[in-house]
Amino acid sequence: MGPPGSGKGTQGSLLAERYGIAHIAVGDLLRREAYAGTELGRQIAETMRRGELVGDDLIGELITPAVTKAAENGGFVLDGFPRTLTQAVAARQAADLSNVDADVVVWLDVSPQELIARLSGRSAEQGRSDDTAETISRRLQVYEEATRPLLDYYSGRGLLVTIAAEKDAELVHADVVAAIESKLAS
Ligand code: AMP
């Protein structure tokens, strides 16, 4: 978990590679759907362009097949999920039903100034439609309102590790792995 621009995608792929498990990036699944040109895809694209969150029900439908398959094949890193308390509670219920549990919740901590600098840079490089100045500020606001409260939720369950994530990606990765290993050993 982490705000937009905190490096979830990069860290998610590095972790998946290291542990030989699937990397399920909810934003990527949504972008794939958005490019598919369906009516649903058009609605998703519009929601993302505005920097709002896609509805919880749809997110559940989208990730369940990917998660079920990955759970049968050794595990997964979920990147960008959950982003609301409703999603977190639904994920816990689904996990309990299938006897799956989260080992750890990694929170990538990056200052707002650094996030804005990164997202604006990414906008110039990749041209993502949700990296415009207006959308960036909305996405950060949505993160604060809807997602940040989950830190208390996961901290209360003893799953949360917080990583200072303004360093180079490889250094952040090393810290994430060290934190995961110590969590799993405890
Ligand atoms: P990301 O690639 O993780 O930055 O996600 C890009 C956009 O996809 C977000 O700004 C949301 O519009 C949407 N999105 C990604 N994950 C979720 C989620 N778990 N719940 C709702 N919307 C999401």
mmCIF file of C-alpha atoms in Angstrom, residues 2 5-6 9 23 25 48 50 66 73 94 100-101 104 136 139 141 160-161 172 180 184 186:
data_model
loop_
_atom_site.group_PDB
_atom_site.id
_atom_site.type_symbol
_atom_site.label_atom_id
_atom_site.label_comp_id
_atom_site.label_asym_id
_atom_site.label_seq_id
_atom_site.Cartn_x
_atom_site.Cartn_y
_atom_site.Cartn_z
ATOM 1 C CA GLY A 2 0.981 3.609 -0.447
ATOM 2 C CA GLY A 5 3.618 7.680 -6.846
ATOM 3 C CA SER A 6 5.020 5.866 -3.803
ATOM 4 C CA GLY A 9 4.166 -0.938 -9.041
ATOM 5 C CA HIS A 23 2.056 -9.555 -9.067
ATOM 6 C CA ALA A 25 -1.677 -4.720 -9.858
ATOM 7 C CA MET A 48 -9.559 6.989 -13.401
ATOM 8 C CA ARG A 50 -10.866 12.098 -12.671
ATOM 9 C CA ALA A 66 -6.694 -13.362 -10.471
ATOM 10 C CA ASN A 73 -0.056 -21.247 -7.436
ATOM 11 C CA ALA A 94 -13.063 -13.775 1.130
ATOM 12 C CA VAL A 100 -5.889 -17.602 2.851
ATOM 13 C CA ASP A 101 -4.324 -14.910 4.998
ATOM 14 C CA VAL A 104 2.234 -8.677 5.719
ATOM 15 C CA ILE A 136 -2.790 14.265 -9.144
ATOM 16 C CA ARG A 139 -5.770 11.302 -6.223
ATOM 17 C CA GLN A 141 -6.837 13.755 -1.561
ATOM 18 C CA LEU A 160 1.671 -3.386 8.984
ATOM 19 C CA VAL A 161 5.292 -2.587 8.195
ATOM 20 C CA VAL A 172 13.640 0.368 -0.831
ATOM 21 C CA ILE A 180 8.973 -8.999 5.480
ATOM 22 C CA LEU A 184 7.518 -13.743 8.964
ATOM 23 C CA SER A 186 8.297 -13.231 14.435
#
